[in-house]
Coordinates of C-alpha atoms in Angstrom, one line a residue:
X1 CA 87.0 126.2 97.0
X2 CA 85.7 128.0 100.0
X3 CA 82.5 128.4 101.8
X4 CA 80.0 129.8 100.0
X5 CA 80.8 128.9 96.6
X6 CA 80.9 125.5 97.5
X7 CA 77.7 125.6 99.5
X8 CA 76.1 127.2 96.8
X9 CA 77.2 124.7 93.9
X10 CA 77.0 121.6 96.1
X11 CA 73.7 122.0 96.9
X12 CA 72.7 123.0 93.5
X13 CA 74.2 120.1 92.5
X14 CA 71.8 118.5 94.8
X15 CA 68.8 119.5 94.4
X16 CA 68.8 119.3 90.7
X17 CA 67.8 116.1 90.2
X18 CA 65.8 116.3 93.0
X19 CA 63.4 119.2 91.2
X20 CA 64.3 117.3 87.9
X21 CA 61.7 114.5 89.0
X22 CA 59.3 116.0 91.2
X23 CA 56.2 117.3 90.5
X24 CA 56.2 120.9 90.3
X25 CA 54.2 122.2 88.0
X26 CA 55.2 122.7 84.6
X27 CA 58.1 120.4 84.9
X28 CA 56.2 117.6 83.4
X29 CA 55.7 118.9 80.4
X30 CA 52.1 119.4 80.9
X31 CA 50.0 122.4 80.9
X32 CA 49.5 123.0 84.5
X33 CA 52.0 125.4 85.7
X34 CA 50.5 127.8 82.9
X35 CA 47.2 126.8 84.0
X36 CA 47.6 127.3 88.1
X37 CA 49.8 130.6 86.8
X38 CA 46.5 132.1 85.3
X39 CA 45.1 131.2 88.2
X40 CA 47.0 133.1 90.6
X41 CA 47.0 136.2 88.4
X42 CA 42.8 136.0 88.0
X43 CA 42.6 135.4 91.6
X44 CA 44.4 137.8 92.9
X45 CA 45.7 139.9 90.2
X46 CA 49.5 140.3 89.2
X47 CA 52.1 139.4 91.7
X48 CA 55.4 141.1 92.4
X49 CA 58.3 139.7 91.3
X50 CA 60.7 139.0 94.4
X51 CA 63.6 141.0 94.7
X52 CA 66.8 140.0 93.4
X53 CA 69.2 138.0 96.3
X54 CA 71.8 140.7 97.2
X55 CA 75.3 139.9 95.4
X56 CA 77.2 138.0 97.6
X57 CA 80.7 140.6 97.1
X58 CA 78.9 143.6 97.3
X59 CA 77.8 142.1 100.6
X60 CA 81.6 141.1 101.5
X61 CA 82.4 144.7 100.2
X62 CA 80.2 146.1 102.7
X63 CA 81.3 144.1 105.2
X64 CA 85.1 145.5 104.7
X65 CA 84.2 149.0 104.3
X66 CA 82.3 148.4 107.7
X67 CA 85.3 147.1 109.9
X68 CA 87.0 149.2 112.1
X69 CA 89.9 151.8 110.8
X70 CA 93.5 150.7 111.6
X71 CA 95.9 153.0 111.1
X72 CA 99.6 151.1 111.1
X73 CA 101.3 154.7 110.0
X74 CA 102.6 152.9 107.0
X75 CA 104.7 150.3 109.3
X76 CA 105.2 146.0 108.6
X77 CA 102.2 143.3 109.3
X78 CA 104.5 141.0 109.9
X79 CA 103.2 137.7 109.0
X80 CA 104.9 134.4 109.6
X81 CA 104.4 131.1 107.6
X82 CA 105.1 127.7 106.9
X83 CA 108.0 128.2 104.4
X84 CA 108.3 126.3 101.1
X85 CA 105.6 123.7 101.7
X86 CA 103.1 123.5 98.8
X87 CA 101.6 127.7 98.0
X88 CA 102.5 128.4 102.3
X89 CA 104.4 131.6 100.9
X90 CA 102.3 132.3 98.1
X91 CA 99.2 132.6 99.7
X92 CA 100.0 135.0 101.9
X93 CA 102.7 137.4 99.9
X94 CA 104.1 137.8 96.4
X95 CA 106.2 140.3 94.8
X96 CA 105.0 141.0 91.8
X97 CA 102.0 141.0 88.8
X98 CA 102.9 138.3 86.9
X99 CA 99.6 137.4 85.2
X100 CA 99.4 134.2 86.7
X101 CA 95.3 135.0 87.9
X102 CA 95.7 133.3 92.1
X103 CA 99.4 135.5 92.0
X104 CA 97.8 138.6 91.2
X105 CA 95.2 138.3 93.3
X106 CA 96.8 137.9 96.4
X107 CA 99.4 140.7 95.4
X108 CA 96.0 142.7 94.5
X109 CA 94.4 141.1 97.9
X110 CA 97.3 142.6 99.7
X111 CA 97.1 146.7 98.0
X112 CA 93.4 146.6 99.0
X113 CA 94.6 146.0 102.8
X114 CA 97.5 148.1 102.8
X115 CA 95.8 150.9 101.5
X116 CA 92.8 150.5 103.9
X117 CA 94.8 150.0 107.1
X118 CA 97.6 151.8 105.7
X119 CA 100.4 148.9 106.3
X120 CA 102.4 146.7 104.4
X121 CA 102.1 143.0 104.8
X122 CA 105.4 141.4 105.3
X123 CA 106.2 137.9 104.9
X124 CA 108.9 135.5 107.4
X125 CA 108.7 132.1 105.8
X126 CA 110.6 129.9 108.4
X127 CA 109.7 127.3 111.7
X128 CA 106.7 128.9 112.7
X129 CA 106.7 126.8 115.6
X130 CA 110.2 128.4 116.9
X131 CA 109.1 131.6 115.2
X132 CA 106.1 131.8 117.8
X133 CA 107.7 130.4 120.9
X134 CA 110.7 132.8 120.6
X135 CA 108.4 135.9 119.7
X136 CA 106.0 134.7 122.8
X137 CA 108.8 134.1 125.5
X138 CA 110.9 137.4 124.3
X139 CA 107.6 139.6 124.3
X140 CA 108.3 140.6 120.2
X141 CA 105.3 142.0 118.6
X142 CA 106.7 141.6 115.4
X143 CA 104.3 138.7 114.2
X144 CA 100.9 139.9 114.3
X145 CA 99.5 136.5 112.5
X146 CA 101.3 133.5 111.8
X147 CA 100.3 130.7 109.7
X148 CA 101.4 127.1 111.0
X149 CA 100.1 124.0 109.9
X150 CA 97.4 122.3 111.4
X151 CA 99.5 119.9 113.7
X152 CA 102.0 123.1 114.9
X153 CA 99.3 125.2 115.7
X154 CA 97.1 122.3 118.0
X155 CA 100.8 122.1 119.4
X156 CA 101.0 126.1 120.3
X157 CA 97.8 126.1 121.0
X158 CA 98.0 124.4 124.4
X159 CA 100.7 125.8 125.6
X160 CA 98.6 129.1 125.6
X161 CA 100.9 130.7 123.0
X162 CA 97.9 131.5 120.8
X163 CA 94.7 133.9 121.1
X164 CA 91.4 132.6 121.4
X165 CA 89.6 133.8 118.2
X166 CA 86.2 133.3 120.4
X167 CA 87.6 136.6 122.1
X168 CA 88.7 138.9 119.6
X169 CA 86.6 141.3 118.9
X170 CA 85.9 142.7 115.4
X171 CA 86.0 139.2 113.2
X172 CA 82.6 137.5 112.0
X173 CA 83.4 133.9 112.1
X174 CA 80.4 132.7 110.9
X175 CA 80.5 134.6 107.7
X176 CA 81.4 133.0 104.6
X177 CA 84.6 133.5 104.6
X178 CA 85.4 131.6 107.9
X179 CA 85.7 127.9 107.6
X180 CA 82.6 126.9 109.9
X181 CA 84.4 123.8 109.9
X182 CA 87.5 124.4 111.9
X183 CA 84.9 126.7 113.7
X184 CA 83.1 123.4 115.1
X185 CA 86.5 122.4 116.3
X186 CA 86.4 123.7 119.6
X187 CA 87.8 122.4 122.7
X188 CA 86.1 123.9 126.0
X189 CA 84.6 126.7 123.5
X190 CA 88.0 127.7 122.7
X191 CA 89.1 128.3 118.7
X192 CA 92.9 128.8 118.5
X193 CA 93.6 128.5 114.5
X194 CA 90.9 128.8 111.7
X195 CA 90.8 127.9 108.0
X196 CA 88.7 130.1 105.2
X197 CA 89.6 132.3 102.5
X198 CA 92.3 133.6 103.5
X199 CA 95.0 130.3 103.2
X200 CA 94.3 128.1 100.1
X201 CA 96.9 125.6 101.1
X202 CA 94.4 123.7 103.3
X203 CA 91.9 123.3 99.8
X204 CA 95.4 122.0 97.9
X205 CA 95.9 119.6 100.7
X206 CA 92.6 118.1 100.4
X207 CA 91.9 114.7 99.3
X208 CA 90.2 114.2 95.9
X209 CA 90.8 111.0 93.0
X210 CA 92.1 111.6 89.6
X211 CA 90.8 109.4 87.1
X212 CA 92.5 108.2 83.5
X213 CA 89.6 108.5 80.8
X214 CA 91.8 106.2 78.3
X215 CA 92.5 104.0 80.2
X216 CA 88.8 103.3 81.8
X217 CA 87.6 103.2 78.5
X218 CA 90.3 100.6 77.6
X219 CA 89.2 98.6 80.2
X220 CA 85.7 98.8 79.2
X221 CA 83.9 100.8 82.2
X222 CA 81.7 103.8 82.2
X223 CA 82.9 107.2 83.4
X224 CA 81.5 107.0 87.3
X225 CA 80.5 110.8 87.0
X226 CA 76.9 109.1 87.1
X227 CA 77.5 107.1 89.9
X228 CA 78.8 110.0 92.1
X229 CA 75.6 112.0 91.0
X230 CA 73.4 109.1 92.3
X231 CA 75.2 108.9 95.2
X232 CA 76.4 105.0 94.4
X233 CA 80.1 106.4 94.5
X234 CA 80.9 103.9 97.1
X235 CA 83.9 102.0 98.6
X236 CA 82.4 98.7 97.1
X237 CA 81.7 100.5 93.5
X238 CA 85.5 101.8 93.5
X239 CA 86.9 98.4 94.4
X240 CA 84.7 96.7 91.9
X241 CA 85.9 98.8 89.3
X242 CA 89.9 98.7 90.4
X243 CA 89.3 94.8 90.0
X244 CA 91.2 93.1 87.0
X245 CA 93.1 96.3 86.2
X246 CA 96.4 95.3 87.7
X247 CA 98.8 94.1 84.6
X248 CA 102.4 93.2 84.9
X249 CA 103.3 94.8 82.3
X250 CA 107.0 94.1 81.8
X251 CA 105.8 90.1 82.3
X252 CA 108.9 89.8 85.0
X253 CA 106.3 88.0 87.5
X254 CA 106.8 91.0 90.0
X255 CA 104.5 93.6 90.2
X256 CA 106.6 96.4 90.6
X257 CA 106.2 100.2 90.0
X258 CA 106.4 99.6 86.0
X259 CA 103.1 97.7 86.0
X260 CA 99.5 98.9 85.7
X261 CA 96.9 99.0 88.8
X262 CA 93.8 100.3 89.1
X263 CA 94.6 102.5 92.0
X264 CA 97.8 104.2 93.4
X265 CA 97.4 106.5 96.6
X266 CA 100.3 107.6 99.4
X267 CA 100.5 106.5 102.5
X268 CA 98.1 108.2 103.3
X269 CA 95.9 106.7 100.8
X270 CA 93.7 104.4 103.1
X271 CA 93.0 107.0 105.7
X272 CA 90.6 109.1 103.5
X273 CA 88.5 106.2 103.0
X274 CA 87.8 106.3 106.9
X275 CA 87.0 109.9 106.6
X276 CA 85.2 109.8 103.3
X277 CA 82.9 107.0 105.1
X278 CA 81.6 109.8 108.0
X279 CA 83.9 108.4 110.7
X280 CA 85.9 110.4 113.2
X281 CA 88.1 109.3 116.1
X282 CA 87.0 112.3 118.3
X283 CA 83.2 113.6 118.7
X284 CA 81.2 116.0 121.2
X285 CA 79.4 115.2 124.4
X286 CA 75.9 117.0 125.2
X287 CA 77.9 119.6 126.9
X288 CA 80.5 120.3 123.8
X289 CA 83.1 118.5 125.5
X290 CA 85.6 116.2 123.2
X291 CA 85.2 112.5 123.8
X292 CA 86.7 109.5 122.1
X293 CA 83.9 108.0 120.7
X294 CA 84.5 105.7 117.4
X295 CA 81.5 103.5 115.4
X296 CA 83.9 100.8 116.0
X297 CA 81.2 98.5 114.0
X298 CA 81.5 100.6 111.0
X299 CA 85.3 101.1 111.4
X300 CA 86.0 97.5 111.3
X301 CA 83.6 97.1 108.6
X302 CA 84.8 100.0 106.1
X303 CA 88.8 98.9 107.3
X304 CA 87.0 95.4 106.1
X305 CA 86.5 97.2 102.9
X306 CA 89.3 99.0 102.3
X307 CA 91.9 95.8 103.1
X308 CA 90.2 94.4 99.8
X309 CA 91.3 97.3 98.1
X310 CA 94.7 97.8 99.3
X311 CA 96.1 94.6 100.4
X312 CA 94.2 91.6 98.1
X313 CA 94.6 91.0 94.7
X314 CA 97.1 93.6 93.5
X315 CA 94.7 95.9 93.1
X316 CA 97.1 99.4 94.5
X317 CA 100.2 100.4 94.5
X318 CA 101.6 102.6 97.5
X319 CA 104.8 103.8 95.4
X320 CA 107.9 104.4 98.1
X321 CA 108.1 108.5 97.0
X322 CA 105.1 110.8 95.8
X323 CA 107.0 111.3 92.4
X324 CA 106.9 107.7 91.5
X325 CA 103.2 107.9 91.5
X326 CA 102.3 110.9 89.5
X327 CA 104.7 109.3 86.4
X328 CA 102.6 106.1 86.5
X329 CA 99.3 108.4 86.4
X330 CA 100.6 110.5 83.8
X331 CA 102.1 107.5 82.4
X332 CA 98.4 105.6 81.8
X333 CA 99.5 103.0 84.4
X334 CA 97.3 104.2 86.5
X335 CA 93.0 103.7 86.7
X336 CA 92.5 105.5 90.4
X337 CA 94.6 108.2 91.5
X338 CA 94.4 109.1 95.2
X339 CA 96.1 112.2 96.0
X340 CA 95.4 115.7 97.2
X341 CA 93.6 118.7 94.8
X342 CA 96.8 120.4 94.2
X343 CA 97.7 117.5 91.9
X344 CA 95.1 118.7 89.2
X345 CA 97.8 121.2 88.4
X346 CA 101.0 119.1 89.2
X347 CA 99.7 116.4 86.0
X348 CA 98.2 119.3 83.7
X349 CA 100.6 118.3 81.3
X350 CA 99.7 114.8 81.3
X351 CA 98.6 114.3 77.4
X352 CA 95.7 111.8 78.3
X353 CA 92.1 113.3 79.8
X354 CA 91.5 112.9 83.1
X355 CA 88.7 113.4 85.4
X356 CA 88.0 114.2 88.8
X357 CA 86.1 112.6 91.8
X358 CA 85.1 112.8 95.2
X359 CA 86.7 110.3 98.1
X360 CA 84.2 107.0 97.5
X361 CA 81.1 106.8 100.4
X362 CA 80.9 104.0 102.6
X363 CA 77.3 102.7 101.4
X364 CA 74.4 104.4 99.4
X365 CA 72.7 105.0 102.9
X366 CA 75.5 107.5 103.6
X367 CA 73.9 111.0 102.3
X368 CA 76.9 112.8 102.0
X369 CA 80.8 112.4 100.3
X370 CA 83.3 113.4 102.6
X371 CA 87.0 114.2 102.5
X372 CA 89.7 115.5 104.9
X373 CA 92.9 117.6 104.4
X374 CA 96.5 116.4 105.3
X375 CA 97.9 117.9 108.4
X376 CA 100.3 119.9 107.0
X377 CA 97.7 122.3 105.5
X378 CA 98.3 126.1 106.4
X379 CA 95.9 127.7 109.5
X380 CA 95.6 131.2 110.6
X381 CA 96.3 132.1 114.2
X382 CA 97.2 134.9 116.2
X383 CA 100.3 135.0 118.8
X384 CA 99.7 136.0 122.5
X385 CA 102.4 138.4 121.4
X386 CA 100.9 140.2 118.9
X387 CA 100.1 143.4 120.6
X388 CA 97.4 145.8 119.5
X389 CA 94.3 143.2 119.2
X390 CA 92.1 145.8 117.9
X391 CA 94.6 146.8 114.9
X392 CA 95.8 143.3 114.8
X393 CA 91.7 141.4 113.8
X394 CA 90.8 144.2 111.4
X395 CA 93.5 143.3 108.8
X396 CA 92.8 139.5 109.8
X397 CA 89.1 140.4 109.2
X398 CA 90.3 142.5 106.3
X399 CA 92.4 139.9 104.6
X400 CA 89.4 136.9 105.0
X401 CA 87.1 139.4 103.2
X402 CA 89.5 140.2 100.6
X403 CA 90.6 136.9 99.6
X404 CA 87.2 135.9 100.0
X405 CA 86.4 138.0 97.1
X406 CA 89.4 137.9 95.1
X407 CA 91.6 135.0 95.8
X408 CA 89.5 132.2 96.3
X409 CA 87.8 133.2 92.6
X410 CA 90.7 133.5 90.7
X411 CA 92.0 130.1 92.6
X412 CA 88.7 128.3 92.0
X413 CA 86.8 129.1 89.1
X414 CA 90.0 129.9 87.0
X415 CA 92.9 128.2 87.9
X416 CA 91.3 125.1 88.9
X417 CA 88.0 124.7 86.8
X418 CA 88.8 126.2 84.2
X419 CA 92.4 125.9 83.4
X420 CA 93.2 122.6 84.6
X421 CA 90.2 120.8 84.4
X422 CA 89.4 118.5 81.7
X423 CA 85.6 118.6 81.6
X424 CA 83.0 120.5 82.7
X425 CA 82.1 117.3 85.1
X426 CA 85.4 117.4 87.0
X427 CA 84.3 121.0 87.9
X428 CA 80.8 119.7 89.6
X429 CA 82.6 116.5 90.9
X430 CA 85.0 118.7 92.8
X431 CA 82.4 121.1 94.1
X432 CA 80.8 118.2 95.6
X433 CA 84.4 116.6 96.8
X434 CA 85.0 119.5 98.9
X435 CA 81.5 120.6 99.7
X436 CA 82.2 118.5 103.3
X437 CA 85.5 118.4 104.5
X438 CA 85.8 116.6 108.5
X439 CA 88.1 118.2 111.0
X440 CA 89.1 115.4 113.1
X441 CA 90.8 116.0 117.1
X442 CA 91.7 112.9 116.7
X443 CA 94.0 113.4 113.7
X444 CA 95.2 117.0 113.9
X445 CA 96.3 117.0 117.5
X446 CA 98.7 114.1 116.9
X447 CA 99.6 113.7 121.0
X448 CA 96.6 111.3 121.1
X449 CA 98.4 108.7 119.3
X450 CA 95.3 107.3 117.1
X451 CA 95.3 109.2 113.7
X452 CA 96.8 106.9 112.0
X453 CA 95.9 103.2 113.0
X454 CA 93.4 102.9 110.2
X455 CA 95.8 103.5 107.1
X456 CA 98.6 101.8 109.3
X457 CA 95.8 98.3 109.8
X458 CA 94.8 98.9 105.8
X459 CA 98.0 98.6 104.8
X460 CA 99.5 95.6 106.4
X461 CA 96.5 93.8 105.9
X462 CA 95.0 93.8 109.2
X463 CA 91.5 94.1 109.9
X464 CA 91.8 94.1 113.7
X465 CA 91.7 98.0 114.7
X466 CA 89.4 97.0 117.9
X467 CA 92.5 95.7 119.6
X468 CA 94.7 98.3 118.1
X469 CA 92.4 101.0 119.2
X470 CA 92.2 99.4 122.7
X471 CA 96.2 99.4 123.0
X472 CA 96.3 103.3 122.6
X473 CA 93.0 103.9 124.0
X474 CA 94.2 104.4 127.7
X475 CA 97.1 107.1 126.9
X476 CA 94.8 108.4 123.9
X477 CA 92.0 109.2 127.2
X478 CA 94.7 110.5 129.3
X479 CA 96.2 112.8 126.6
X480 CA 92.5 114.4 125.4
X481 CA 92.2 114.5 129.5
X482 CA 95.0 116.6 129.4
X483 CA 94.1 118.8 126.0
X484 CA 91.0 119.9 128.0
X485 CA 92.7 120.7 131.0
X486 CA 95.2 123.0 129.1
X487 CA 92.6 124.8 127.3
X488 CA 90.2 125.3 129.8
X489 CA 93.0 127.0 131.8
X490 CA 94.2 129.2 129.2
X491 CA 92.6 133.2 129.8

């Protein structure tokens, strides 16, 4: 989900309880909210009812009819994405109604911009990497937005190849249909791809667990809806419950990928741990410059965690393909699920219930969950070679607004909560799960060389990433050095 409809349910979701025990009046069942109510109205007669909060579509409706005209004289927006990875295609360009509710919404997404800026989107799926570098070098104004994935556009990006969206006039970034998180990730005030409404691939790449109801009531544990709502979803509360799962079913002595475990994850697995815990590899200075600057005390001690969990005891299973590990879920052989949201729909024919759950905190102090989304999610950018800017960020603008009010519903509320999901709590638990998703330097611009010590460490056992760190720290210095460099000389 994007933006604002996860702000608004996540901090619903929040404050419920909050108002559920406080002492406002009339929520204790006594008489005093009537009683200071009367009082208000003898003392100073009857109030006005506030206005209603403006509809948050009409606003985005507004907002469209208010961008400047573009007029393409009925000619291509040639687009460029990612092509056959995940929805890359879909999200941006489909051929026909087919009832399917997030199809027609981007074809219907796409009429509302072709009629307003009188164009016709026009889809290259292909190597947007060689896509961009060709159109850039040979000055073809083809592509007027491409959509990469994270790690090709950080590539592109410093080689100057891409616009700065912090100079394009006409696009409100900070609206709700805008990622503010890719936003944050500036280097040198520069913003060179960004997230929102407009690509859906980066929410299907985002880490969530899947949960088998059977089998944790086989096992004799409670749903941990309750513990997520607390916020005692931990890394020690997920471990303790994994514990003892692990059967060898087939009693050969091997456990194997036909035996049961209480958790089964990708490679990828242990790395969202480190995220869901708060931690990044890359942070700001006072001056908004990028720094390496790890909590190498909390690193070691949530790797210290998260060894237990994938190395000791048979608790996980790290299956050798991603296919291997969706049949043991679907199959019951499988308590914990770690995998990204798009795999609520690739197990919605999986006969037992299952539920939904954030990435595990690191400790109750932690007031937030928080999850990351695999490199190979989709971004929006613009080539240098795009041509006419002005024409160019209205239908960018256009599109954000449009799939802000027509895509990311019919992806969210429908196709997700309503069609996949079991239960009404898988719906809350993933408004919270992607309420707070980290954009990490350190990860997405893969040059640095340190995204991936954490899972590498949790996996083999090791609990040493201080001298692992300190063996790529040197080039890792040297290559952000460089990052800055680059984009503080591009125009």
């Amino acid at each position: 989900m994007k933006r604002t409809i996860l702000w608004i349910l996540a901090l619903s979701l929040l404050l419920a309880p909050l108002s559920s025990c406080s002492n406002a009046p009339g929520q204790d069942g006594s008489s005093d909210g009537n009683a200071a109510a009367s009082d208000a109205s003898d003392a100073g007669g009857e109030q006005e009812a506030a206005p209603p909060e403006p509809d948050k579509y009409d606003l985005a409706r507004a907002k469209f009819d208010e961008i400047a005209d573009a007029d393409f004289d009925g000619a291509d927006f040639g687009i460029a994405s990612q092509a056959a990875t995940g929805n890359s295609e879909k999200e941006i360009w489909v051929e026909e109604l087919t009832g399917d509710v997030v199809n027609d919404a981007v074809y219907n997404r796409n009429l509302s911009v072709n009629a307003r800026f009188n164009c016709s989107i026009a889809l290259t799926p292909g190597d947007v990497n060689s896509i961009v570098r060709q159109a850039v070098t040979s000055g073809d104004s083809s592509y007027k937005l491409v959509f990469p994935n994270m790690a090709t556009a950080a590539s592109i990006a410093q080689i100057g190849y891409l616009h700065d969206y912090m100079k394009l006039d006409g696009l409100n970034l900070t609206e709700p249909w805008w990622d503010q998180g890719t936003l944050a990730m500036q280097i040198e005030g520069k913003v060179f791809f960004m997230n929102g409404d407009i690509n859906y691939l980066d929410n299907d790449v985002t880490y969530i667990q899947l949960f088998n109801k059977q089998l944790i009531a086989d096992v004799g544990l409670d749903v941990p809806y309750e513990l997520v709502r607390e916020g005692k979803w931990t890394i020690d509360a997920f471990r303790q419950m994994c514990m003892n799962v692990t059967t060898d079913l087939d009693g050969d002595g091997a456990y194997t990928d036909r035996d049961r475990y209480g958790y089964v994850t990708t490679g990828e697995g242990p790395c969202t741990f480190f995220y869901g815990s708060g931690l990044t590899l890359v942070s700001y200075d006072a001056d908004g410059h990028p720094i390496l600057d790890v909590d190498m005390d909390k690193t070691v001690a949530a790797l210290e965690k998260v060894v237990k969990i994938v190395s000791e005891d048979n608790i996980t299973r790290i299956p050798s393909d991603v296919a291997t590990g969706k049949t043991m879920f679907m199959e019951d052989r499988v308590l914990f699920y770690g995998e990204v949201l798009s795999y609520i729909v690739n197990v919605r024919d999986m006969e037992t219930a299952f539920g939904v759950l954030p990435i595990p905190k690191y400790d109750e102090a932690q007031s937030q969950y928080y999850t990351y989304c695999n490199a190979i999610a989709s971004t929006a950018a613009v080539p240098v070679s795009a041509g006419d800017l002005p024409m160019v960020t209205s239908v960018l603008e256009g599109m954000a607004i449009q799939s802000f009010i027509q895509v990311t519903p019919a992806y969210y509320d429908i196709a997700l909560t309503r069609k996949y999901a079991r239960d009404n709590e898988s719906s809350e638990m993933l408004d919270i799960a992607l309420a707070n998703r980290v954009y990490d330097i350190g990860r997405f611009f893969s040059q640095l060389g340190i995204g991936d010590i954490f899972q590498k460490l949790a996996a083999s056992g090791s609990t040493d990433f201080a001298s692992s760190f300190a063996k790529s720290e040197k080039v890792a210095k040297k290559m952000l050095e460089k990052l800055i460099r680059d984009f503080s000389a591009i125009e």
